[in-house]
Amino acid sequence: MELQKRLDYGFNGYQVPATPRATRSARKRVPFKKRVEEKRISAFDLLATVAGKLLLDKESTPVSSNTSSAEDQSKVEKNTVKEERRDGNQSSKLETCDQYSNDREFIVSQLVSQTNDLRSCNFRKSPSLKNDTHFGLTSVVTTSDCSERSGVLKLMNGKIKNEMGSLPCKVETGPFLCGASGGRIKLEFENKGPIHEELDRTDKLSFREVADTCPVEDPVVVDGKPPLLVSSDSSGKTHSYGFNNHLGSFPGKRDDLKVVSRDDDEKSSGCTYLGPIKKPFRPTPLIGDRRIRKTMTSKYLKVAPRLNDVTLSNSDENLKSAYCDRSAYKRIRSERNYPFKKRKFLHYSSVSNSDGGISSEGISDSPEQSINGNASGVYPKMRGVTGESPSLADQRKSFHSRDSHVKFRIKSFRVPELFIEIPESATIGSLKRTVMEAVTAILGGGLRIGVLLQGKKVRDDNKTLLQTGISRDNQMDALGFSLEPNPSQTFPSHCPGGSPLKFPCDTPLPLASLQEEAEFLLETTFFFMSLHGFEIRSLYPATPGLVTRVTRDPSHEPHMHNLCHFVESDHDSAPSPTDMSLDKSTTDSKALVAVPAMSVEALDVVPAHRKSKRSEVVQRRIRRPFSVAEVEALVQAVEKLGTGRWRDVKLRAFDNAKHRTYVDLKDKWKTLVHTARISPQQRRGEPVPQGLLDRVLTAHAYWSQQQAKQQLKQQQQPESCLLLYNSTVRASSRSDGGEKNFG
DNA sequence: CTTAGGG
DNA sequence: CCCTAAG
């Protein structure tokens, strides 16, 4: 047999399209690699910055001036990414962070699979599935050895757990403080190991909160179940005030979501957010691409504000805003089809409405505010000493008496809930990327920190912690932090029809750089993730400093592998992502689109001018050489239909081959012709029977001739056309129906 | 969306 | 297999 030569254009792999058409159109054309160049690392800086902000070290001398005077430096020691899935009615974590030794937790996201999505992967169906995304940052004060951190990505039972390794970076947070500015804020993040200075302090307490749990005092907690777990540091040496911040899950309106119907267990968990979304993450509107324009119909991840969440709050404003959001959302959806492909960018949804959408004034006092923040989990709560042991309390007291420093420890921020819709046939790589994108969108919009005290937003940045009362024990429980969209990123001008939406503009806190940082945050994060579970590292240019620090944890591979196998099994035996782990191709974004719930307005509002297209991680489809059988089918179809009707060929012979588009078939034919013309020795790949190749040449010659005649026909006068036509019919013994039959 | 072609 | 211009 002769070897078939394969034309190799140098691509390493492709992703398998879930749906040929949609997939194809959804595919990104811009190499992710090109876009993810410059500021990868800065993303982590942002992370560190955010975390750093929350790690406050108040000094005895209050500064009346602006917070800008404060100098912050932080080193990020560790970052852990986790994705957790909650079980339907039980707001229990399916999987708790097994490594709390890691001070820094980055809980990324949860996946919601829809009815028809990834069933084979054991994903729960949307209705019963509740997903929460957590984005947590924790300062490092642990004695555990963090020098070597390995990122881990686990995907099991619809749950992706990723633990990131070290994220080394130093961040200087200038002007902005976390709400209370009077004091000087010192940010300290250690890259390696524990911060020794703090280890010895006995006046610190560390608290850990279960990811899904909500603050006890949280108004939203309907069941009254205390979600918060308080734990002292196991090391016994490190004591600090720790708290978890939760960005409430983004409320998505069920009606609007085709994807997932959510359960109400969130209420019990008290982590739902109802505020309007103000800040959209800038979408990547590649509006210019006509192809993508139409494609966005069904495949995408949606995150929408939940109406029912709104009901939790009493405030008319909230309801109103929610309503507005909803209508806005509808409007958007109806009027706009966002290109599926382009929807790489999830819109950043704002966690708090306090800044803008709602009247800025009444918010702080309104009951719903607290409800929102607490219940929705939007506002991270600083865990108080609830249930703290006497000794601990004493320690803390002594601490306070000793000096006026207040230590904050933020265990994590919760990322808003994500909804992801992905075709059953989607690859694991697609799933990964989808999650990635969703998280990226949320985190990439630029963040700022909001401080909540007793459910009220502390707007005066110049107040000292002391003045605010944050330093008092009784206030600690009521202290919360929120991640909020950066106001500066909103672009009112982009609002459709002079959008009714208002954007926060009260706080100039965010640094321009912060936004930038935010954009790269996830990107960078995923860089690390890619080293582990996501296997997308090839997409990112190596970042020596970072890369070297992260080690791959093989133990996590199995999960991914299994899933991959599952998904891939539907198709031909394409190499599973695992197999191609080192390859560039891993993710398939075609059928996947992520749409942040809060981003409804964001879509309208957000400009896409951002240079960052980092989320466009779309990779090539996985390469799937044609089998002899396929070639046979192709040849047969082409013999019948000719070389100019690839769509028909597709329909005729590859209708059920989802991964073969007509373009693919056309390309294959091209290569077949080429193969047939070259010597057998030059051919590569699976040998194609010579007989088949002969037919290829024959058919190609025939149809080429036909094509030429066609053109001649058109150029010449009608008469000659008829003549030509007649002669052609005779010569080629056409079959009826205009299809050619080759013996 | 399809074709046709270059990469 | 990707990307795009054209229709």
mmCIF file of N, CA, C and O (backbone and C1' of nucleotides) in Angstrom, chain A residues 9 14 27 29 290-291 621, chain C:
data_model
loop_
_atom_site.group_PDB
_atom_site.id
_atom_site.type_symbol
_atom_site.label_atom_id
_atom_site.label_comp_id
_atom_site.label_asym_id
_atom_site.label_seq_id
_atom_site.Cartn_x
_atom_site.Cartn_y
_atom_site.Cartn_z
ATOM 1 N N TYR A 9 0.587 21.479 8.103
ATOM 2 C CA TYR A 9 0.801 22.923 8.132
ATOM 3 C C TYR A 9 1.461 23.353 9.407
ATOM 4 O O TYR A 9 1.569 24.522 9.690
ATOM 5 N N TYR A 14 -5.698 19.823 17.292
ATOM 6 C CA TYR A 14 -6.950 20.534 17.140
ATOM 7 C C TYR A 14 -7.917 20.071 18.184
ATOM 8 O O TYR A 14 -7.834 18.977 18.695
ATOM 9 N N ARG A 27 -15.082 29.192 16.864
ATOM 10 C CA ARG A 27 -13.646 29.068 17.070
ATOM 11 C C ARG A 27 -12.967 30.414 17.006
ATOM 12 O O ARG A 27 -13.292 31.269 16.211
ATOM 13 N N ARG A 29 -9.978 32.788 16.191
ATOM 14 C CA ARG A 29 -8.966 32.806 15.170
ATOM 15 C C ARG A 29 -7.671 33.423 15.618
ATOM 16 O O ARG A 29 -6.662 33.277 14.994
ATOM 17 N N ARG A 290 -18.098 38.700 11.140
ATOM 18 C CA ARG A 290 -19.459 38.380 10.739
ATOM 19 C C ARG A 290 -19.799 36.952 11.065
ATOM 20 O O ARG A 290 -20.922 36.597 11.292
ATOM 21 N N ARG A 291 -18.820 36.165 11.041
ATOM 22 C CA ARG A 291 -19.132 34.762 11.215
ATOM 23 C C ARG A 291 -19.662 34.461 12.589
ATOM 24 O O ARG A 291 -20.512 33.633 12.780
ATOM 25 N N ARG A 621 -8.536 22.757 16.799
ATOM 26 C CA ARG A 621 -9.219 21.501 17.038
ATOM 27 C C ARG A 621 -8.166 20.412 17.014
ATOM 28 O O ARG A 621 -7.118 20.549 16.395
ATOM 29 P P DC C 1 -9.287 17.787 10.864
ATOM 30 O "O5'" DC C 1 -8.526 19.205 10.942
ATOM 31 C "C5'" DC C 1 -7.622 19.342 12.007
ATOM 32 C "C4'" DC C 1 -7.187 20.779 12.133
ATOM 33 C "C3'" DC C 1 -8.334 21.772 12.038
ATOM 34 O "O3'" DC C 1 -8.117 22.839 12.963
ATOM 35 C "C1'" DC C 1 -6.729 22.249 10.388
ATOM 36 P P DC C 2 -9.137 23.999 13.046
ATOM 37 O "O5'" DC C 2 -8.272 25.217 12.464
ATOM 38 C "C5'" DC C 2 -6.905 25.312 12.821
ATOM 39 C "C4'" DC C 2 -6.362 26.672 12.411
ATOM 40 C "C3'" DC C 2 -7.381 27.798 12.513
ATOM 41 O "O3'" DC C 2 -6.723 29.004 12.866
ATOM 42 C "C1'" DC C 2 -6.758 27.519 10.253
ATOM 43 P P DC C 3 -7.590 30.257 13.216
ATOM 44 O "O5'" DC C 3 -7.609 30.991 11.820
ATOM 45 C "C5'" DC C 3 -6.387 31.101 11.114
ATOM 46 C "C4'" DC C 3 -6.524 32.115 10.009
ATOM 47 C "C3'" DC C 3 -7.675 33.095 10.200
ATOM 48 O "O3'" DC C 3 -7.277 34.352 9.695
ATOM 49 C "C1'" DC C 3 -8.030 31.828 8.236
ATOM 50 P P DT C 4 -8.196 35.582 9.968
ATOM 51 O "O5'" DT C 4 -8.453 36.040 8.478
ATOM 52 C "C5'" DT C 4 -8.397 35.046 7.494
ATOM 53 C "C4'" DT C 4 -8.586 35.674 6.132
ATOM 54 C "C3'" DT C 4 -9.725 36.677 6.072
ATOM 55 O "O3'" DT C 4 -9.522 37.518 4.939
ATOM 56 C "C1'" DT C 4 -10.351 34.691 4.977
ATOM 57 P P DA C 5 -10.310 38.869 4.934
ATOM 58 O "O5'" DA C 5 -10.532 38.977 3.357
ATOM 59 C "C5'" DA C 5 -9.476 38.580 2.495
ATOM 60 C "C4'" DA C 5 -10.046 38.105 1.179
ATOM 61 C "C3'" DA C 5 -11.159 38.990 0.641
ATOM 62 O "O3'" DA C 5 -11.104 39.006 -0.776
ATOM 63 C "C1'" DA C 5 -12.011 36.832 1.055
ATOM 64 P P DA C 6 -11.820 40.168 -1.523
ATOM 65 O "O5'" DA C 6 -12.956 39.354 -2.289
ATOM 66 C "C5'" DA C 6 -13.366 38.131 -1.757
ATOM 67 C "C4'" DA C 6 -14.209 37.396 -2.761
ATOM 68 C "C3'" DA C 6 -15.430 38.187 -3.234
ATOM 69 O "O3'" DA C 6 -15.850 37.708 -4.498
ATOM 70 C "C1'" DA C 6 -16.081 36.444 -1.744
ATOM 71 P P DG C 7 -17.068 38.449 -5.199
ATOM 72 O "O5'" DG C 7 -18.214 37.376 -4.950
ATOM 73 C "C5'" DG C 7 -17.960 36.017 -5.245
ATOM 74 C "C4'" DG C 7 -19.205 35.215 -4.998
ATOM 75 C "C3'" DG C 7 -20.502 35.954 -5.305
ATOM 76 O "O3'" DG C 7 -21.508 35.019 -5.714
ATOM 77 C "C1'" DG C 7 -20.451 35.410 -3.039
#
